Short mmCIF file of N, CA, C and O in Angstrom, two decimals:
data_model
loop_
_atom_site.label_atom_id
_atom_site.label_comp_id
_atom_site.label_asym_id
_atom_site.label_seq_id
_atom_site.Cartn_x
_atom_site.Cartn_y
_atom_site.Cartn_z
N MET A 147 -49.62 -49.35 16.03
CA MET A 147 -48.83 -49.51 14.83
C MET A 147 -49.56 -48.40 13.82
O MET A 147 -48.62 -47.68 13.27
N GLN A 148 -50.72 -48.10 13.92
CA GLN A 148 -51.38 -46.98 12.98
C GLN A 148 -50.80 -45.71 13.41
O GLN A 148 -50.36 -44.60 12.73
N ARG A 149 -50.78 -45.50 14.94
CA ARG A 149 -50.18 -44.18 15.28
C ARG A 149 -48.89 -43.91 15.04
O ARG A 149 -48.50 -42.71 14.63
N SER A 150 -47.86 -45.02 14.92
CA SER A 150 -46.57 -44.94 14.60
C SER A 150 -46.56 -44.32 13.16
O SER A 150 -45.59 -43.48 13.06
N ALA A 151 -47.26 -44.80 12.37
CA ALA A 151 -47.35 -44.54 10.98
C ALA A 151 -47.80 -43.03 10.79
O ALA A 151 -47.15 -42.47 9.77
N LEU A 152 -48.89 -42.82 11.30
CA LEU A 152 -49.20 -41.30 11.43
C LEU A 152 -48.09 -40.50 11.83
O LEU A 152 -47.96 -39.42 11.11
N TRP A 153 -47.59 -40.70 13.09
CA TRP A 153 -46.20 -39.58 13.22
C TRP A 153 -45.17 -39.65 12.43
O TRP A 153 -44.66 -38.62 11.92
N SER A 154 -44.83 -40.71 11.61
CA SER A 154 -44.02 -41.03 10.70
C SER A 154 -44.39 -40.00 9.42
O SER A 154 -43.52 -39.29 8.67
N THR A 155 -45.59 -39.97 9.18
CA THR A 155 -46.13 -39.33 7.80
C THR A 155 -46.04 -37.63 8.25
O THR A 155 -45.65 -36.96 7.54
N LEU A 156 -46.22 -37.41 9.47
CA LEU A 156 -46.35 -36.00 9.95
C LEU A 156 -44.76 -35.63 9.99
O LEU A 156 -44.45 -34.41 9.36
N ALA A 157 -44.01 -36.53 10.48
CA ALA A 157 -42.59 -36.00 10.52
C ALA A 157 -42.02 -35.82 9.04
O ALA A 157 -41.50 -34.82 8.92
N LEU A 158 -42.46 -36.73 8.39
CA LEU A 158 -42.15 -36.50 6.79
C LEU A 158 -42.62 -35.15 6.05
O LEU A 158 -41.79 -34.67 5.44
N ALA A 159 -43.62 -35.09 6.44
CA ALA A 159 -44.44 -33.84 5.84
C ALA A 159 -43.90 -32.49 6.53
O ALA A 159 -43.52 -31.62 5.83
N LEU A 160 -43.56 -32.35 7.96
CA LEU A 160 -42.75 -31.24 8.42
C LEU A 160 -41.74 -31.15 7.74
O LEU A 160 -40.99 -30.10 7.56
N CYS A 161 -40.73 -32.24 7.50
CA CYS A 161 -39.48 -32.15 6.93
C CYS A 161 -39.49 -31.59 5.53
O CYS A 161 -38.63 -30.83 4.88
N ALA A 162 -40.77 -31.77 4.90
CA ALA A 162 -40.74 -31.02 3.35
C ALA A 162 -40.88 -29.70 3.42
O ALA A 162 -40.73 -28.94 2.51
N PHE A 163 -41.47 -29.05 4.84
CA PHE A 163 -41.67 -27.74 4.89
C PHE A 163 -40.82 -26.99 5.71
O PHE A 163 -40.70 -25.86 5.39
N VAL A 164 -40.07 -27.72 6.45
CA VAL A 164 -39.05 -26.96 7.31
C VAL A 164 -37.53 -27.54 6.87
O VAL A 164 -37.28 -28.64 7.08
N ARG A 165 -36.99 -26.67 6.11
CA ARG A 165 -35.77 -26.88 5.49
C ARG A 165 -34.60 -25.85 6.20
O ARG A 165 -35.04 -24.79 6.52
N PRO A 166 -33.28 -26.28 6.48
CA PRO A 166 -32.33 -25.13 6.87
C PRO A 166 -32.49 -24.21 6.05
O PRO A 166 -32.75 -24.26 4.48
N ALA A 167 -32.48 -22.96 6.29
CA ALA A 167 -32.51 -21.60 5.45
C ALA A 167 -31.25 -21.59 4.65
O ALA A 167 -30.28 -21.91 5.09
N THR A 168 -31.61 -21.13 3.27
CA THR A 168 -30.25 -21.02 2.53
C THR A 168 -29.59 -19.83 3.01
O THR A 168 -30.02 -18.85 3.74
N ALA A 169 -28.35 -19.94 3.05
CA ALA A 169 -27.49 -18.72 3.21
C ALA A 169 -28.03 -17.46 2.55
O ALA A 169 -28.26 -17.56 1.13
N ALA A 170 -28.01 -16.44 3.40
CA ALA A 170 -28.38 -15.25 2.62
C ALA A 170 -27.39 -14.59 1.78
O ALA A 170 -26.03 -14.86 1.95
N SER A 171 -27.49 -14.18 0.63
CA SER A 171 -26.45 -13.51 -0.42
C SER A 171 -25.58 -12.53 0.40
O SER A 171 -26.18 -11.86 1.49
N PRO A 172 -24.39 -12.47 -0.15
CA PRO A 172 -23.55 -11.77 0.88
C PRO A 172 -23.71 -10.32 0.57
O PRO A 172 -24.47 -10.01 -0.57
N PRO A 173 -23.43 -9.38 1.52
CA PRO A 173 -23.69 -7.97 1.11
C PRO A 173 -23.05 -7.65 -0.24
O PRO A 173 -21.96 -8.08 -0.46
N PRO A 174 -23.35 -6.47 -0.47
CA PRO A 174 -22.75 -6.08 -1.83
C PRO A 174 -21.56 -5.30 -1.76
O PRO A 174 -21.35 -4.78 -0.69
N ALA A 175 -20.74 -5.28 -2.76
CA ALA A 175 -19.50 -4.75 -2.55
C ALA A 175 -19.46 -3.49 -3.21
O ALA A 175 -20.39 -3.31 -4.24
N TRP A 176 -19.11 -2.42 -2.44
CA TRP A 176 -19.04 -1.05 -2.70
C TRP A 176 -17.94 -0.64 -3.72
O TRP A 176 -16.94 -1.39 -3.77
N THR A 177 -18.17 0.23 -4.41
CA THR A 177 -17.18 0.91 -5.37
C THR A 177 -16.63 2.30 -4.79
O THR A 177 -17.59 2.89 -4.57
N VAL A 178 -15.54 2.54 -4.33
CA VAL A 178 -14.97 3.84 -4.07
C VAL A 178 -14.99 4.81 -5.05
O VAL A 178 -14.16 4.49 -6.27
N ASP A 179 -15.56 5.72 -4.94
CA ASP A 179 -15.33 6.88 -6.01
C ASP A 179 -14.24 7.62 -5.61
O ASP A 179 -14.35 8.77 -4.58
N GLY A 180 -12.97 7.28 -6.19
CA GLY A 180 -11.75 7.90 -5.57
C GLY A 180 -11.67 9.45 -5.86
O GLY A 180 -11.28 10.16 -5.25
N ALA A 181 -12.50 9.99 -7.05
CA ALA A 181 -12.40 11.19 -7.19
C ALA A 181 -13.48 12.08 -6.05
O ALA A 181 -12.70 13.26 -6.09
N ASN A 182 -13.99 11.73 -5.46
CA ASN A 182 -14.97 12.46 -4.84
C ASN A 182 -14.87 11.81 -3.38
O ASN A 182 -15.60 12.09 -2.35
N SER A 183 -13.85 10.98 -2.91
CA SER A 183 -13.53 10.49 -1.55
C SER A 183 -12.09 11.00 -1.16
O SER A 183 -11.17 11.29 -1.67
N LYS A 184 -12.08 11.17 0.27
CA LYS A 184 -10.85 11.67 1.07
C LYS A 184 -10.71 10.65 2.30
O LYS A 184 -11.74 10.16 2.94
N LEU A 185 -9.46 10.56 2.70
CA LEU A 185 -9.03 9.88 3.81
C LEU A 185 -8.40 10.74 4.65
O LEU A 185 -7.11 10.99 4.34
N GLU A 186 -9.15 11.47 5.46
CA GLU A 186 -8.38 12.38 6.39
C GLU A 186 -7.89 11.95 7.70
O GLU A 186 -8.40 11.07 8.23
N PHE A 187 -6.90 12.95 8.21
CA PHE A 187 -6.62 12.30 9.87
C PHE A 187 -6.14 13.78 10.30
O PHE A 187 -6.07 14.93 10.09
N THR A 188 -6.39 13.85 11.71
CA THR A 188 -5.94 15.00 12.59
C THR A 188 -4.98 14.40 13.63
O THR A 188 -4.91 13.20 14.05
N SER A 189 -4.09 15.47 14.01
CA SER A 189 -3.01 14.88 14.97
C SER A 189 -2.47 16.30 15.63
O SER A 189 -3.07 17.47 15.23
N SER A 190 -1.66 16.32 16.35
CA SER A 190 -1.00 17.50 16.95
C SER A 190 0.56 17.46 16.87
O SER A 190 1.15 16.24 17.11
N PHE A 191 1.45 18.35 16.88
CA PHE A 191 2.78 18.36 17.06
C PHE A 191 3.16 19.70 17.80
O PHE A 191 2.75 20.77 17.50
N GLY A 192 3.95 19.66 18.76
CA GLY A 192 4.41 20.69 19.50
C GLY A 192 2.99 21.58 20.00
O GLY A 192 3.25 22.65 20.20
N GLY A 193 2.18 20.90 20.30
CA GLY A 193 1.00 21.45 20.99
C GLY A 193 -0.07 22.32 19.95
O GLY A 193 -1.12 22.77 20.08
N ASP A 194 0.31 22.09 18.61
CA ASP A 194 -0.54 22.60 17.71
C ASP A 194 -1.24 21.53 16.93
O ASP A 194 -0.63 20.44 16.29
N ALA A 195 -2.42 21.53 16.86
CA ALA A 195 -3.21 20.66 16.28
C ALA A 195 -3.32 20.79 14.54
O ALA A 195 -3.15 22.15 14.32
N PHE A 196 -3.09 19.95 13.89
CA PHE A 196 -3.19 19.93 12.35
C PHE A 196 -4.05 18.84 11.81
O PHE A 196 -4.34 17.84 12.46
N LYS A 197 -4.50 19.16 10.50
CA LYS A 197 -5.36 18.05 9.59
C LYS A 197 -4.42 17.72 8.53
O LYS A 197 -3.61 18.42 8.01
N GLY A 198 -4.67 16.63 7.93
CA GLY A 198 -3.90 16.08 7.06
C GLY A 198 -4.88 15.10 6.02
O GLY A 198 -6.02 14.75 6.34
N VAL A 199 -4.39 14.59 4.94
CA VAL A 199 -5.04 13.76 3.85
C VAL A 199 -4.30 12.88 3.46
O VAL A 199 -3.03 13.13 3.26
N PHE A 200 -4.54 11.73 3.22
CA PHE A 200 -3.67 10.69 2.59
C PHE A 200 -4.22 10.31 1.07
O PHE A 200 -5.43 10.25 0.83
N ARG A 201 -3.26 10.85 0.18
CA ARG A 201 -3.56 10.84 -1.35
C ARG A 201 -3.72 9.57 -1.90
O ARG A 201 -4.27 9.42 -3.18
N LYS A 202 -2.99 8.42 -1.46
CA LYS A 202 -3.21 7.12 -2.02
C LYS A 202 -3.78 6.27 -0.86
O LYS A 202 -2.89 5.93 0.07
N TRP A 203 -4.79 5.64 -1.14
CA TRP A 203 -5.21 4.47 -0.41
C TRP A 203 -6.32 3.78 -1.18
O TRP A 203 -6.58 4.26 -2.32
N ASP A 204 -6.87 2.49 -0.89
CA ASP A 204 -7.67 1.67 -1.48
C ASP A 204 -8.56 1.08 -0.54
O ASP A 204 -8.24 0.76 0.80
N ALA A 205 -9.85 0.83 -0.59
CA ALA A 205 -10.55 0.27 0.17
C ALA A 205 -11.50 -0.92 -0.51
O ALA A 205 -11.90 -0.56 -1.61
N ARG A 206 -11.59 -1.77 0.29
CA ARG A 206 -12.57 -3.01 0.05
C ARG A 206 -13.81 -2.93 0.81
O ARG A 206 -13.49 -3.42 2.13
N ILE A 207 -14.93 -2.73 0.76
CA ILE A 207 -16.04 -2.49 1.42
C ILE A 207 -17.07 -3.62 0.91
O ILE A 207 -17.86 -3.23 -0.21
N VAL A 208 -17.48 -4.01 1.93
CA VAL A 208 -18.65 -5.04 1.61
C VAL A 208 -19.59 -4.87 2.85
O VAL A 208 -19.45 -5.26 3.80
N PHE A 209 -20.63 -4.02 2.58
CA PHE A 209 -21.59 -3.73 3.60
C PHE A 209 -23.12 -3.61 3.05
O PHE A 209 -23.69 -3.33 1.98
N ASP A 210 -24.06 -3.86 4.19
CA ASP A 210 -25.32 -4.06 4.02
C ASP A 210 -25.84 -3.74 5.48
O ASP A 210 -25.68 -4.51 5.97
N PRO A 211 -26.63 -2.63 5.66
CA PRO A 211 -27.09 -2.27 6.73
C PRO A 211 -27.95 -3.23 7.50
O PRO A 211 -28.01 -3.46 8.58
N ALA A 212 -28.53 -4.27 6.54
CA ALA A 212 -29.35 -5.36 6.72
C ALA A 212 -28.68 -6.58 7.13
O ALA A 212 -29.13 -7.63 7.57
N ALA A 213 -27.30 -6.51 6.95
CA ALA A 213 -26.45 -7.79 7.02
C ALA A 213 -25.39 -7.33 7.45
O ALA A 213 -24.09 -7.60 7.28
N LEU A 214 -25.43 -6.73 8.84
CA LEU A 214 -24.09 -6.21 9.53
C LEU A 214 -23.12 -7.36 9.84
O LEU A 214 -21.89 -6.94 9.97
N THR A 215 -23.79 -8.27 10.33
CA THR A 215 -22.63 -9.47 10.93
C THR A 215 -21.89 -10.26 9.49
O THR A 215 -20.86 -10.73 9.87
N THR A 216 -22.25 -9.90 8.43
CA THR A 216 -21.72 -10.42 7.27
C THR A 216 -21.05 -9.26 6.35
O THR A 216 -20.25 -9.44 5.58
N SER A 217 -20.81 -8.00 6.85
CA SER A 217 -20.23 -6.93 6.30
C SER A 217 -18.86 -6.98 6.60
O SER A 217 -18.22 -7.49 7.72
N SER A 218 -17.85 -6.41 5.75
CA SER A 218 -16.58 -5.94 6.15
C SER A 218 -15.88 -5.00 5.37
O SER A 218 -16.49 -4.34 4.31
N VAL A 219 -14.91 -4.20 5.95
CA VAL A 219 -14.09 -3.35 5.18
C VAL A 219 -12.34 -3.71 5.42
O VAL A 219 -12.30 -3.93 6.62
N VAL A 220 -11.80 -3.55 4.48
CA VAL A 220 -10.28 -3.35 4.70
C VAL A 220 -9.86 -2.04 3.69
O VAL A 220 -10.08 -1.85 2.85
N VAL A 221 -9.28 -1.34 4.42
CA VAL A 221 -8.49 -0.14 3.75
C VAL A 221 -6.96 -0.24 4.05
O VAL A 221 -6.41 -0.30 5.09
N ASN A 222 -6.37 0.07 2.86
CA ASN A 222 -4.96 0.03 2.88
C ASN A 222 -4.59 1.35 2.46
O ASN A 222 -4.99 2.05 1.47
N VAL A 223 -3.62 1.93 3.36
CA VAL A 223 -3.23 3.34 3.35
C VAL A 223 -1.45 3.40 2.92
O VAL A 223 -0.92 2.79 3.52
N ASP A 224 -1.12 4.36 1.74
CA ASP A 224 0.08 4.55 1.59
C ASP A 224 0.61 5.48 2.56
O ASP A 224 0.11 6.83 1.95
N LEU A 225 1.37 5.35 3.43
CA LEU A 225 1.74 6.37 4.40
C LEU A 225 2.50 7.38 3.77
O LEU A 225 2.47 8.40 4.05
N GLY A 226 3.18 7.08 2.93
CA GLY A 226 3.89 8.15 2.24
C GLY A 226 3.27 9.24 1.48
O GLY A 226 3.84 10.14 1.09
N SER A 227 2.01 8.80 1.21
CA SER A 227 1.09 9.79 0.49
C SER A 227 0.49 10.93 1.60
O SER A 227 -0.46 11.77 1.12
N ALA A 228 1.06 11.16 2.77
CA ALA A 228 0.18 11.87 3.67
C ALA A 228 0.74 13.41 3.43
O ALA A 228 1.78 13.61 2.91
N SER A 229 -0.34 14.24 3.50
CA SER A 229 -0.36 15.84 3.15
C SER A 229 -1.05 16.49 4.00
O SER A 229 -1.93 16.23 4.28
N THR A 230 -0.23 17.46 4.56
CA THR A 230 -0.70 18.41 5.60
C THR A 230 -0.51 19.93 5.14
O THR A 230 -0.91 20.69 5.86
N ALA A 231 -0.04 20.07 3.75
CA ALA A 231 -0.25 21.63 3.31
C ALA A 231 1.02 22.22 4.01
O ALA A 231 1.06 23.51 3.99
N ASP A 232 1.85 21.67 4.66
CA ASP A 232 2.93 22.23 5.24
C ASP A 232 4.30 21.03 5.09
O ASP A 232 4.35 19.82 5.27
N GLU A 233 5.25 21.56 4.03
CA GLU A 233 6.14 20.58 3.47
C GLU A 233 6.94 20.26 4.59
O GLU A 233 7.16 19.00 4.53
N SER A 234 7.50 21.09 5.77
CA SER A 234 8.38 20.42 6.62
C SER A 234 7.68 19.42 7.65
O SER A 234 8.32 18.10 8.01
N ARG A 235 6.26 19.71 8.03
CA ARG A 235 5.54 18.53 8.47
C ARG A 235 5.47 17.47 7.78
O ARG A 235 5.47 16.41 8.57
N ASP A 236 5.23 17.38 6.42
CA ASP A 236 5.15 16.41 5.48
C ASP A 236 6.40 15.52 5.49
O ASP A 236 6.37 14.24 5.45
N GLU A 237 7.51 16.19 5.33
CA GLU A 237 8.90 15.36 5.41
C GLU A 237 8.72 14.76 7.01
O GLU A 237 9.30 13.48 6.83
N ALA A 238 8.28 15.22 7.84
CA ALA A 238 8.89 14.82 9.24
C ALA A 238 7.79 13.64 9.38
O ALA A 238 8.14 12.56 9.99
N LEU A 239 6.62 13.52 8.77
CA LEU A 239 5.63 12.49 8.84
C LEU A 239 6.24 11.24 8.19
O LEU A 239 6.08 9.96 8.80
N LEU A 240 7.12 11.35 7.28
CA LEU A 240 7.85 10.12 6.62
C LEU A 240 8.93 9.57 7.52
O LEU A 240 9.32 8.25 7.57
N SER A 241 9.35 10.40 8.48
CA SER A 241 10.42 9.77 9.36
C SER A 241 10.19 8.73 10.33
O SER A 241 9.05 8.50 10.58
N SER A 242 11.11 8.24 11.00
CA SER A 242 11.06 7.18 12.02
C SER A 242 10.45 7.83 13.12
O SER A 242 9.94 6.91 14.18
N ASP A 243 10.37 8.90 13.49
CA ASP A 243 9.45 9.62 14.42
C ASP A 243 8.01 9.51 14.27
O ASP A 243 7.43 9.50 15.38
N TRP A 244 7.55 9.50 13.23
CA TRP A 244 6.18 9.37 12.87
C TRP A 244 5.85 8.00 12.20
O TRP A 244 5.97 7.08 12.63
N PHE A 245 5.64 8.16 10.80
CA PHE A 245 5.28 6.91 10.18
C PHE A 245 6.15 5.90 9.95
O PHE A 245 6.07 4.59 9.68
N ASN A 246 7.53 6.36 9.76
CA ASN A 246 8.60 5.22 9.36
C ASN A 246 8.40 4.65 8.09
O ASN A 246 8.47 3.54 7.98
N THR A 247 8.18 5.42 6.96
CA THR A 247 7.56 4.84 5.72
C THR A 247 8.50 4.08 5.25
O THR A 247 8.52 3.22 4.34
N ALA A 248 9.86 4.53 5.35
CA ALA A 248 11.15 3.50 4.75
C ALA A 248 10.79 1.88 5.35
O ALA A 248 11.00 1.00 4.52
N LYS A 249 10.64 1.81 6.42
CA LYS A 249 10.26 0.53 7.11
C LYS A 249 8.84 -0.03 6.88
O LYS A 249 8.52 -1.17 6.60
N PHE A 250 8.10 0.85 7.06
CA PHE A 250 6.84 0.74 7.23
C PHE A 250 5.60 1.42 6.26
O PHE A 250 5.13 2.53 6.53
N PRO A 251 5.68 1.20 4.92
CA PRO A 251 5.13 2.06 3.83
C PRO A 251 3.55 2.01 4.05
O PRO A 251 3.08 3.15 3.67
N ARG A 252 2.62 1.01 4.66
CA ARG A 252 1.61 1.01 4.58
C ARG A 252 0.84 0.60 5.86
O ARG A 252 1.56 0.11 6.82
N ALA A 253 -0.24 1.11 6.09
CA ALA A 253 -0.91 0.81 7.17
C ALA A 253 -2.31 0.42 6.58
O ALA A 253 -2.85 0.15 5.52
N THR A 254 -3.24 -0.56 7.31
CA THR A 254 -4.27 -1.41 7.08
C THR A 254 -5.21 -1.37 8.14
O THR A 254 -4.80 -1.37 9.24
N PHE A 255 -6.42 -1.06 7.86
CA PHE A 255 -7.48 -1.06 8.93
C PHE A 255 -8.60 -2.06 8.29
O PHE A 255 -8.94 -1.81 7.18
N SER A 256 -8.79 -2.94 9.24
CA SER A 256 -9.81 -4.10 8.95
C SER A 256 -10.84 -4.18 9.72
O SER A 256 -10.66 -3.96 11.25
N ALA A 257 -11.97 -4.23 9.37
CA ALA A 257 -13.31 -4.52 10.32
C ALA A 257 -14.14 -5.58 9.79
O ALA A 257 -14.47 -5.53 8.40
N THR A 258 -14.73 -6.04 10.69
CA THR A 258 -15.98 -7.20 10.35
C THR A 258 -16.97 -6.94 11.37
O THR A 258 -18.05 -7.71 11.50
N LYS A 259 -16.99 -5.91 12.47
CA LYS A 259 -18.07 -5.86 13.43
C LYS A 259 -18.44 -4.23 13.36
O LYS A 259 -17.82 -3.23 13.26
N PHE A 260 -19.80 -4.30 13.05
CA PHE A 260 -20.51 -2.92 12.50
C PHE A 260 -21.57 -2.61 13.76
O PHE A 260 -22.31 -3.71 14.08
N SER A 261 -22.08 -1.63 13.98
CA SER A 261 -23.18 -1.57 14.84
C SER A 261 -23.71 -0.18 14.16
O SER A 261 -23.24 0.76 13.63
N SER A 262 -25.42 -0.08 14.48
CA SER A 262 -25.84 1.13 13.89
C SER A 262 -26.00 2.20 14.78
O SER A 262 -26.05 1.91 16.34
N LEU A 263 -25.48 3.43 14.77
CA LEU A 263 -25.76 4.36 15.38
C LEU A 263 -27.09 5.16 15.36
O LEU A 263 -27.35 6.14 16.11
N GLY A 264 -27.99 4.80 14.58
CA GLY A 264 -29.16 5.43 14.04
C GLY A 264 -28.84 6.57 13.15
O GLY A 264 -28.09 7.15 12.88
N GLY A 265 -30.13 6.79 12.57
CA GLY A 265 -30.14 7.82 11.39
C GLY A 265 -29.06 7.59 10.24
O GLY A 265 -28.95 8.37 9.75
N GLY A 266 -28.86 6.34 9.86
CA GLY A 266 -28.26 6.02 8.64
C GLY A 266 -26.60 6.04 8.93
O GLY A 266 -26.01 5.93 8.03
N ARG A 267 -26.30 5.95 10.23
CA ARG A 267 -24.77 6.02 10.62
C ARG A 267 -24.77 4.68 11.43
O ARG A 267 -25.20 4.11 12.13
N TYR A 268 -23.31 4.24 10.93
CA TYR A 268 -22.62 3.18 11.17
C TYR A 268 -21.52 3.26 11.72
O TYR A 268 -20.45 4.34 11.58
N GLN A 269 -20.91 2.50 12.97
CA GLN A 269 -19.51 2.54 13.64
C GLN A 269 -19.03 1.15 13.09
O GLN A 269 -19.57 0.08 13.26
N ALA A 270 -17.58 1.19 12.65
CA ALA A 270 -16.93 -0.13 12.57
C ALA A 270 -15.95 -0.37 13.42
O ALA A 270 -15.18 0.61 13.96
N ALA A 271 -15.95 -1.41 14.12
CA ALA A 271 -15.12 -1.84 15.23
C ALA A 271 -13.98 -2.61 14.53
O ALA A 271 -14.32 -3.88 14.04
N GLY A 272 -12.39 -2.54 14.43
CA GLY A 272 -11.74 -3.33 13.75
C GLY A 272 -10.22 -3.21 14.34
O GLY A 272 -10.17 -2.87 15.56
N THR A 273 -9.38 -3.48 13.46
CA THR A 273 -7.92 -3.40 13.91
C THR A 273 -7.16 -2.53 12.98
O THR A 273 -7.35 -2.59 11.69
N LEU A 274 -6.35 -1.54 13.77
CA LEU A 274 -5.44 -0.89 12.76
C LEU A 274 -4.01 -1.39 12.99
O LEU A 274 -3.69 -1.48 13.92
N ALA A 275 -3.41 -1.71 11.64
CA ALA A 275 -2.22 -2.29 11.59
C ALA A 275 -1.23 -1.10 11.30
O ALA A 275 -1.51 -0.62 9.96
N ILE A 276 -0.21 -0.70 11.97
CA ILE A 276 0.44 0.58 11.58
C ILE A 276 1.94 0.57 12.40
O ILE A 276 2.03 0.01 13.55
N ARG A 277 2.91 0.73 11.55
CA ARG A 277 4.40 0.40 12.09
C ARG A 277 4.71 -0.81 12.72
O ARG A 277 5.35 -0.92 13.68
N GLY A 278 3.89 -2.07 12.11
CA GLY A 278 4.26 -3.29 12.62
C GLY A 278 3.76 -3.53 13.91
O GLY A 278 3.78 -4.91 14.48
N VAL A 279 2.58 -2.95 14.17
CA VAL A 279 1.52 -2.93 15.70
C VAL A 279 0.46 -2.91 14.94
O VAL A 279 -0.25 -2.18 14.30
N SER A 280 -0.32 -3.75 15.80
CA SER A 280 -1.99 -3.84 15.53
C SER A 280 -2.62 -3.73 16.70
O SER A 280 -2.28 -4.21 17.79
N ARG A 281 -3.69 -2.71 16.67
CA ARG A 281 -4.40 -2.52 17.86
C ARG A 281 -5.88 -2.33 17.41
O ARG A 281 -6.22 -1.86 16.21
N PRO A 282 -6.77 -2.60 18.31
CA PRO A 282 -8.23 -2.52 17.97
C PRO A 282 -8.32 -1.04 18.06
O PRO A 282 -8.16 -0.17 18.83
N VAL A 283 -9.41 -0.68 17.13
CA VAL A 283 -9.84 0.77 17.15
C VAL A 283 -11.36 0.60 16.83
O VAL A 283 -12.09 -0.58 16.11
#
């Protein structure tokens, strides 16, 4: 009987010291500095490579290198804001052959999986939704 009481006391003492870990605080939400940030793209047309930029976009970034499993990012892009410094090409990008902005004005990239590449660099694996189709990227 005494041995049973001793084990019960030890079990209660352990319960007092071993508690479920409290949930870690969520990663911090980042503020995008729109004046100093760019969302660029590259593509090719007729065998010629070109670069462009989206002038209108927003991002919700919740990221901590020490908490990659609870980090996330969502980027919404106004496809009609694409600019390549070529007026003819910019008009073509709005057409149904490219972004089809009349029907699909926005694209969204969302990710919840991140991996460290070393040297303070990280890779996000997520989903790009554009023109009504979602694909992993």
